[in-house]
Amino acid sequence: MGTGRRSLITVAVTVVCAVTVLAAPGTAFASPTPSPTPSSTAAPVTNKDLEAVRKKLDRLYHDAAVATDAYNLAEEKAEEQSTELVSLAKKIVKGQKKLDDLKERAGAAAAAQYRSGGLPDEARLMLSDDPQEFLDGAGRVIQGERATKGLLGEMTRTQEDLELYAKDASDRWEKLESNRKAKAKAKKKIKKQIAAAEKLESELEAEEKERLAELERQAAQQAQTQWLDSGILDEINGKASAQGKEAVAYATAQLGKPYEWGAEGPDTFDCSGLTSQAWASAGRGIPRTSQEQWKQLKRIDIKDMRPGDLVIYNDDASHVGMYVGDGAIIHAPRPGRVVTLAGAGSMPILAVVRPDA
């Protein structure tokens, strides 16, 4: 590769870093330097150059994963709010029908009382041929008045319920719109990060891409070896629960399927889409995103983990894989990759969580 194209890659990497710096507070990169005048002398891309590319790609795909989690969470909340809105709408319709019926009954009761009114009770008693009949009638009138008061009270309560439902529906609608906007923003960011990464990779020749892939494997292997050298695997001997075995079986059956952000199968997955669907297949619903899985599920010491447990990665819980035993996980890595087997220690472990604790 000539120095001209090599410098183009360097500039592309720097520009891409500038794009990601907003999403990574505290991370700073040097300003791009002017491209040197192209030279006819070929200058090979060194492993050092490719290592820089690898790190920038990791940053881009990491930021895309964070945005994917934000998208998935917004989508999940939007679905919940849509369901709640439908439920509230049904309550409003039912409440309005009830209110109309109560009004009709109250009107009929008021008309009946009006027709039975007129003379004072004392006069009606004196004019009555049968005092007992009068007293019985008076009792019915009192009962009717009480019933009317009861109807009016129920009408008031029903009206208050309707007003509350309407307010709740308005609040849910505002939240739904907010989450729709959050989804759109996250989607835009995901596409931007992935496009930048793909453009960066497209600058490489086939041989350079192979070397880059090898550097990725070496970095993962080095991290895994360091993790295993700590002796941690000697302490991990937990047996999978019945549900855990089902979840592992599901995840294993997805090996080789492509990664796709926001996907929950059956043909493509993102990292948390794979783990959430694996546990759903085992009859255990868990949060959709890796960050919520980390927040809501029970934390387990690494030495106590067993097949089926979820391993959460990176300081921001932006990635997740399923532990399957022997120091390995199954996970959906990133765009351009497939669901695969990897070392549990090949990435920075934040925590281990157990869905069926």
XYZ file of N, CA and C in Angstrom, residues 170-352:
549
model
N -52.752 10.302 28.991
C -51.972 11.438 28.493
C -50.503 11.302 28.872
N -50.247 10.892 30.128
C -48.867 10.697 30.590
C -48.185 9.582 29.807
N -48.920 8.472 29.598
C -48.351 7.351 28.861
C -48.031 7.759 27.423
N -48.908 8.564 26.847
C -48.689 8.998 25.465
C -47.422 9.856 25.360
N -47.235 10.751 26.338
C -46.026 11.581 26.332
C -44.764 10.723 26.454
N -44.817 9.714 27.330
C -43.667 8.822 27.492
C -43.433 7.997 26.234
N -44.527 7.570 25.609
C -44.411 6.808 24.365
C -43.726 7.646 23.302
N -44.136 8.895 23.163
C -43.518 9.785 22.175
C -42.048 10.021 22.507
N -41.742 10.165 23.805
C -40.354 10.364 24.223
C -39.497 9.167 23.858
N -40.033 7.957 24.078
C -39.269 6.753 23.751
C -39.148 6.547 22.252
N -40.135 6.983 21.495
C -40.017 6.910 20.042
C -38.883 7.803 19.550
N -38.785 8.988 20.149
C -37.693 9.894 19.786
C -36.340 9.303 20.192
N -36.296 8.675 21.384
C -35.057 8.045 21.849
C -34.641 6.916 20.908
N -35.628 6.150 20.441
C -35.348 5.076 19.478
C -34.752 5.640 18.196
N -35.363 6.690 17.694
C -34.899 7.289 16.435
C -33.474 7.830 16.576
N -33.205 8.471 17.725
C -31.870 9.011 17.970
C -30.832 7.895 18.068
N -31.172 6.833 18.805
C -30.250 5.707 18.960
C -30.019 5.012 17.624
N -31.071 4.853 16.841
C -30.950 4.207 15.534
C -30.008 4.982 14.624
N -30.141 6.293 14.643
C -29.272 7.144 13.830
C -27.815 6.986 14.246
N -27.587 6.933 15.566
C -26.220 6.790 16.069
C -25.640 5.422 15.719
N -26.459 4.382 15.854
C -25.994 3.028 15.512
C -25.523 2.980 14.069
N -26.364 3.469 13.183
C -26.032 3.424 11.752
C -24.774 4.237 11.455
N -24.638 5.364 12.138
C -23.462 6.217 11.914
C -22.181 5.514 12.353
N -22.222 4.877 13.533
C -21.029 4.195 14.041
C -20.663 3.001 13.175
N -21.663 2.220 12.796
C -21.386 1.032 11.981
C -20.886 1.433 10.606
N -21.474 2.483 10.020
C -21.025 2.953 8.703
C -19.577 3.420 8.760
N -19.212 4.114 9.847
C -17.836 4.582 9.999
C -16.870 3.400 10.116
N -17.283 2.381 10.870
C -16.427 1.192 11.029
C -16.263 0.458 9.704
N -17.373 0.305 8.978
C -17.314 -0.401 7.688
C -16.454 0.359 6.688
N -16.527 1.686 6.720
C -15.709 2.495 5.821
C -14.236 2.325 6.153
N -13.950 2.295 7.453
C -12.561 2.116 7.888
C -12.025 0.767 7.421
N -12.815 -0.281 7.577
C -12.387 -1.615 7.149
C -12.260 -1.711 5.635
N -13.095 -0.956 4.926
C -13.059 -1.032 3.459
C -11.777 -0.459 2.886
N -11.041 0.324 3.682
C -9.769 0.889 3.216
C -8.658 -0.167 3.182
N -8.917 -1.316 3.780
C -7.891 -2.352 3.868
C -7.971 -3.326 2.696
N -6.824 -3.824 2.285
C -6.766 -4.880 1.283
C -7.135 -6.212 1.943
N -7.404 -7.223 1.136
C -7.811 -8.527 1.657
C -6.771 -9.089 2.622
N -5.498 -8.962 2.239
C -4.419 -9.505 3.083
C -4.352 -8.760 4.409
N -4.606 -7.459 4.366
C -4.575 -6.655 5.585
C -5.757 -6.990 6.495
N -6.886 -7.288 5.879
C -8.049 -7.704 6.671
C -7.779 -9.021 7.385
N -7.082 -9.921 6.727
C -6.730 -11.197 7.350
C -5.798 -10.970 8.531
N -4.836 -10.089 8.341
C -3.912 -9.779 9.427
C -4.644 -9.096 10.584
N -5.602 -8.230 10.245
C -6.392 -7.560 11.273
C -7.201 -8.581 12.073
N -7.806 -9.542 11.370
C -8.569 -10.595 12.047
C -7.664 -11.407 12.960
N -6.452 -11.642 12.511
C -5.498 -12.395 13.324
C -5.117 -11.605 14.576
N -4.956 -10.301 14.437
C -4.655 -9.460 15.597
C -5.804 -9.504 16.600
N -7.050 -9.521 16.095
C -8.216 -9.618 16.970
C -8.197 -10.940 17.737
N -7.886 -12.021 17.015
C -7.831 -13.338 17.672
C -6.726 -13.368 18.727
N -5.582 -12.783 18.384
C -4.464 -12.784 19.328
C -4.795 -11.982 20.587
N -5.456 -10.840 20.407
C -5.818 -10.009 21.561
C -6.796 -10.758 22.465
N -7.781 -11.420 21.853
C -8.754 -12.185 22.639
C -8.087 -13.357 23.340
N -7.180 -14.037 22.634
C -6.490 -15.186 23.218
C -5.583 -14.766 24.363
N -4.939 -13.635 24.193
C -4.059 -13.143 25.256
C -4.862 -12.830 26.523
N -6.007 -12.189 26.346
C -6.853 -11.870 27.502
C -7.382 -13.141 28.157
N -7.793 -14.111 27.333
C -8.301 -15.367 27.866
C -7.219 -16.135 28.614
N -6.021 -16.159 28.057
C -4.904 -16.862 28.697
C -4.573 -16.240 30.046
N -4.560 -14.906 30.068
C -4.278 -14.208 31.327
C -5.347 -14.527 32.371
N -6.592 -14.606 31.925
C -7.703 -14.929 32.838
C -7.561 -16.352 33.371
N -7.238 -17.277 32.482
C -7.093 -18.670 32.902
C -5.870 -18.873 33.790
N -4.805 -18.124 33.516
C -3.574 -18.244 34.311
C -3.787 -17.830 35.763
N -4.881 -17.092 36.018
C -5.170 -16.701 37.401
C -5.641 -17.894 38.225
N -5.948 -19.008 37.546
C -6.420 -20.201 38.235
C -7.910 -20.193 38.505
N -8.606 -19.231 37.932
C -10.034 -19.085 38.203
C -10.839 -20.303 37.782
N -10.424 -20.946 36.693
C -11.208 -22.073 36.179
C -11.201 -23.252 37.153
N -10.156 -23.343 37.977
C -10.094 -24.428 38.958
C -11.208 -24.295 40.004
N -11.694 -23.057 40.194
C -12.737 -22.818 41.201
C -14.144 -22.895 40.625
N -14.251 -22.860 39.294
C -15.569 -22.847 38.665
C -15.988 -24.273 38.340
N -16.933 -24.791 39.101
C -17.385 -26.169 38.861
C -18.892 -26.318 39.060
N -19.617 -25.206 38.967
C -21.064 -25.242 39.163
C -21.771 -26.022 38.066
N -22.850 -26.688 38.435
C -23.651 -27.459 37.479
C -24.869 -26.645 37.060
N -25.217 -26.759 35.800
C -26.361 -26.008 35.281
C -27.666 -26.506 35.890
N -28.588 -25.565 36.109
C -29.930 -25.944 36.536
C -30.676 -26.508 35.325
N -31.875 -27.051 35.562
C -32.665 -27.593 34.451
C -32.975 -26.500 33.437
N -33.369 -25.303 33.926
C -33.639 -24.190 33.021
C -32.364 -23.711 32.340
N -31.266 -23.719 33.097
C -29.985 -23.308 32.525
C -29.580 -24.190 31.363
N -29.813 -25.495 31.490
C -29.488 -26.416 30.398
C -30.310 -26.097 29.158
N -31.593 -25.760 29.353
C -32.449 -25.408 28.220
C -31.959 -24.134 27.545
N -31.555 -23.146 28.359
C -31.064 -21.883 27.807
C -29.782 -22.095 27.014
N -28.883 -22.921 27.559
C -27.630 -23.224 26.854
C -27.908 -23.956 25.547
N -28.841 -24.890 25.571
C -29.186 -25.641 24.365
C -29.704 -24.701 23.282
N -30.526 -23.725 23.690
C -31.045 -22.756 22.709
C -29.902 -21.931 22.125
N -29.034 -21.404 22.993
C -27.922 -20.573 22.522
C -27.010 -21.362 21.594
N -26.761 -22.617 21.939
C -25.893 -23.464 21.113
C -26.483 -23.669 19.724
N -27.793 -23.792 19.653
C -28.460 -24.014 18.366
C -28.367 -22.793 17.456
N -27.996 -21.630 18.009
C -27.907 -20.407 17.198
C -26.500 -20.150 16.660
N -25.548 -21.000 16.996
C -24.172 -20.811 16.523
C -24.140 -20.668 14.999
N -23.402 -19.664 14.545
C -23.263 -19.439 13.103
C -24.255 -18.446 12.523
N -25.270 -18.048 13.310
C -26.248 -17.081 12.799
C -25.680 -15.662 12.913
N -26.014 -14.795 11.952
C -25.409 -13.460 11.908
C -25.865 -12.547 13.045
N -24.967 -11.633 13.391
C -25.306 -10.552 14.313
C -26.111 -9.506 13.548
N -27.143 -8.984 14.208
C -27.878 -7.834 13.677
C -28.387 -7.021 14.858
N -28.048 -5.738 14.880
C -28.455 -4.934 16.032
C -29.978 -4.868 16.126
N -30.474 -4.963 17.361
C -31.909 -4.912 17.601
C -32.643 -6.219 17.358
N -31.918 -7.264 16.912
C -32.581 -8.517 16.520
C -32.675 -9.493 17.686
N -33.815 -10.216 17.727
C -34.061 -11.228 18.759
C -34.325 -12.599 18.136
N -33.846 -12.821 16.935
C -34.059 -14.095 16.280
C -35.296 -14.070 15.412
N -35.644 -15.170 14.786
C -34.932 -16.448 14.916
C -33.702 -16.585 14.020
N -33.544 -15.659 13.062
C -32.454 -15.811 12.095
C -31.233 -14.966 12.420
N -31.414 -13.851 13.124
C -30.303 -12.979 13.500
C -30.492 -12.517 14.942
N -29.392 -12.112 15.567
C -29.427 -11.706 16.978
C -28.435 -10.585 17.238
N -28.746 -9.758 18.251
C -27.688 -8.974 18.875
C -27.368 -9.673 20.192
N -26.411 -9.139 20.954
C -25.904 -9.904 22.103
C -26.989 -10.185 23.147
N -27.740 -9.159 23.531
C -28.762 -9.374 24.555
C -30.030 -9.995 23.982
N -30.221 -9.846 22.668
C -31.341 -10.540 22.034
C -31.155 -12.042 22.132
N -29.907 -12.490 21.981
C -29.600 -13.916 22.093
C -29.828 -14.419 23.515
N -29.301 -13.709 24.510
C -29.418 -14.191 25.893
C -30.859 -14.124 26.397
N -31.584 -13.058 26.042
C -32.966 -12.948 26.520
C -33.860 -14.005 25.880
N -33.641 -14.294 24.598
C -34.446 -15.311 23.935
C -34.086 -16.719 24.410
N -32.813 -16.927 24.718
C -32.395 -18.234 25.231
C -33.111 -18.537 26.544
N -33.181 -17.540 27.415
C -33.854 -17.767 28.695
C -35.373 -17.784 28.552
N -35.891 -17.035 27.576
C -37.335 -17.098 27.313
C -37.720 -18.504 26.871
N -36.853 -19.134 26.079
C -37.123 -20.505 25.621
C -37.126 -21.495 26.777
N -36.436 -21.120 27.861
C -36.385 -21.976 29.055
C -37.495 -21.626 30.038
N -38.386 -20.709 29.635
C -39.510 -20.354 30.487
C -39.235 -19.272 31.500
N -38.160 -18.532 31.302
C -37.799 -17.474 32.262
C -37.611 -16.164 31.505
N -38.543 -15.236 31.683
C -38.415 -13.937 31.052
C -37.403 -13.080 31.789
N -36.488 -12.452 31.047
C -35.483 -11.576 31.650
C -35.461 -10.267 30.869
N -34.833 -9.202 31.421
C -34.767 -7.931 30.698
C -34.148 -8.085 29.314
N -34.514 -7.184 28.425
C -34.088 -7.283 27.019
C -32.644 -6.859 26.800
N -32.153 -5.881 27.553
C -30.831 -5.328 27.267
C -29.771 -5.820 28.255
N -28.520 -5.763 27.826
C -27.427 -6.205 28.699
C -27.332 -5.324 29.938
N -27.587 -4.023 29.788
C -27.512 -3.130 30.944
C -28.603 -3.433 31.962
N -29.819 -3.712 31.485
C -30.898 -4.049 32.408
C -30.714 -5.448 32.995
N -30.134 -6.359 32.233
C -29.825 -7.679 32.770
C -28.833 -7.539 33.922
N -27.866 -6.671 33.749
C -26.875 -6.426 34.804
C -27.522 -5.764 36.020
N -28.433 -4.833 35.782
C -29.059 -4.103 36.886
C -30.058 -4.956 37.661
N -30.830 -5.772 36.953
C -31.979 -6.422 37.582
C -31.759 -7.865 38.028
N -30.820 -8.572 37.418
C -30.632 -9.980 37.776
C -29.631 -10.117 38.924
N -29.714 -11.224 39.620
C -28.876 -11.446 40.799
C -27.403 -11.606 40.419
N -26.533 -10.909 41.123
C -25.088 -10.990 40.884
C -24.519 -12.261 41.517
N -23.589 -12.858 40.802
C -22.954 -14.101 41.251
C -21.436 -13.928 41.186
N -20.726 -14.446 42.172
C -19.263 -14.433 42.095
C -18.807 -15.266 40.904
N -17.752 -14.811 40.242
C -17.254 -15.527 39.066
C -16.959 -16.990 39.399
N -16.395 -17.232 40.570
C -16.033 -18.606 40.942
C -17.263 -19.496 41.129
N -18.425 -18.873 41.307
C -19.657 -19.640 41.526
C -20.500 -19.783 40.271
N -20.040 -19.256 39.145
C -20.914 -19.270 37.964
C -21.049 -20.684 37.396
N -22.195 -20.885 36.743
C -22.515 -22.188 36.177
C -23.101 -21.971 34.776
N -23.122 -22.993 33.945
C -23.685 -22.856 32.602
C -25.101 -22.280 32.632
N -25.327 -21.319 31.776
C -26.610 -20.620 31.740
C -26.533 -19.230 32.344
N -25.551 -19.008 33.236
C -25.361 -17.673 33.796
C -24.910 -16.721 32.686
N -25.153 -15.443 32.893
C -24.787 -14.436 31.900
C -23.561 -13.662 32.374
N -22.612 -13.496 31.474
C -21.402 -12.744 31.782
C -21.544 -11.361 31.144
N -21.508 -10.325 31.975
C -21.662 -8.951 31.507
C -20.282 -8.328 31.333
N -20.088 -7.651 30.206
C -18.762 -7.138 29.868
C -18.728 -5.613 29.767
N -17.529 -5.072 29.996
C -17.215 -3.646 29.881
C -17.807 -2.869 31.061
N -17.193 -1.743 31.363
C -17.609 -0.943 32.517
C -19.042 -0.452 32.407
N -19.540 -0.328 31.178
C -20.890 0.192 30.989
C -21.907 -0.902 30.676
N -21.523 -2.174 30.910
C -22.436 -3.308 30.691
C -22.977 -3.326 29.268
N -22.115 -3.017 28.302
C -22.558 -2.885 26.914
C -22.553 -4.196 26.129
N -22.086 -5.282 26.748
C -22.067 -6.566 26.041
C -22.376 -7.693 27.017
N -22.924 -8.785 26.493
C -23.270 -9.922 27.337
C -23.106 -11.214 26.541
N -22.685 -12.251 27.243
C -22.598 -13.583 26.659
C -23.120 -14.592 27.666
N -23.372 -15.820 27.212
C -23.872 -16.868 28.113
C -22.750 -17.861 28.408
N -22.497 -18.068 29.700
C -21.483 -19.046 30.081
C -21.992 -20.451 29.786
N -21.150 -21.273 29.130
C -21.567 -22.626 28.765
C -20.664 -23.697 29.371
N -19.696 -23.270 30.206
C -18.805 -24.228 30.854
C -17.424 -24.247 30.235
N -16.464 -24.833 30.969
C -15.077 -24.955 30.507
C -14.466 -23.619 30.120
N -14.853 -22.557 30.809
C -14.253 -21.251 30.561
C -14.708 -20.582 29.279
N -15.839 -21.014 28.721
C -16.281 -20.474 27.430
C -17.670 -19.847 27.526
N -17.937 -18.937 26.592
C -19.269 -18.331 26.453
C -19.733 -18.495 25.004
N -21.040 -18.374 24.819
C -21.606 -18.206 23.486
C -22.148 -16.787 23.439
N -21.804 -16.059 22.373
C -22.278 -14.676 22.277
C -22.405 -14.254 20.819
N -23.160 -13.153 20.627
C -23.262 -12.507 19.315
C -22.344 -11.289 19.379
N -21.173 -11.339 18.727
C -20.126 -10.335 18.977
C -20.434 -8.912 18.507
N -20.616 -8.754 17.180
C -20.804 -7.411 16.628
C -21.202 -7.519 15.166
N -21.549 -6.390 14.527
C -21.879 -6.440 13.099
C -20.741 -7.057 12.282
N -21.118 -7.874 11.319
C -20.120 -8.538 10.494
C -19.636 -9.855 11.060
N -20.118 -10.226 12.236
C -19.725 -11.479 12.871
C -20.972 -12.344 13.075
N -20.727 -13.583 13.491
C -21.827 -14.514 13.730
C -21.808 -14.967 15.191
N -22.917 -15.536 15.640
C -22.975 -16.113 16.986
C -21.887 -17.169 17.085
N -21.058 -17.071 18.115
C -19.867 -17.909 18.171
C -19.500 -18.278 19.603
N -18.569 -19.203 19.714
C -18.003 -19.613 21.000
C -16.753 -18.783 21.246
N -16.568 -18.294 22.468
C -15.407 -17.472 22.800
C -14.999 -17.736 24.239
N -13.786 -17.303 24.579
C -13.323 -17.424 25.954
C -14.069 -16.458 26.857
N -14.494 -16.915 28.015
C -15.233 -16.052 28.943
C -14.384 -14.880 29.400
N -13.063 -15.061 29.408
C -12.178 -13.990 29.857
C -11.546 -13.211 28.730
N -12.065 -13.365 27.515
C -11.465 -12.686 26.361
C -11.841 -11.212 26.286
N -12.753 -10.785 27.140
C -13.162 -9.379 27.232
C -13.217 -8.993 28.701
N -13.189 -7.699 29.005
C -13.207 -7.272 30.417
C -14.533 -7.611 31.094
N -14.512 -8.479 32.100
C -15.733 -8.897 32.792
C -16.138 -7.857 33.836
N -17.385 -7.429 33.750
C -17.941 -6.518 34.751
C -18.612 -7.304 35.871
N -19.414 -8.297 35.505
C -20.156 -9.062 36.511
C -20.719 -10.321 35.880
N -21.158 -11.222 36.740
C -21.887 -12.417 36.311
C -23.260 -12.358 36.978
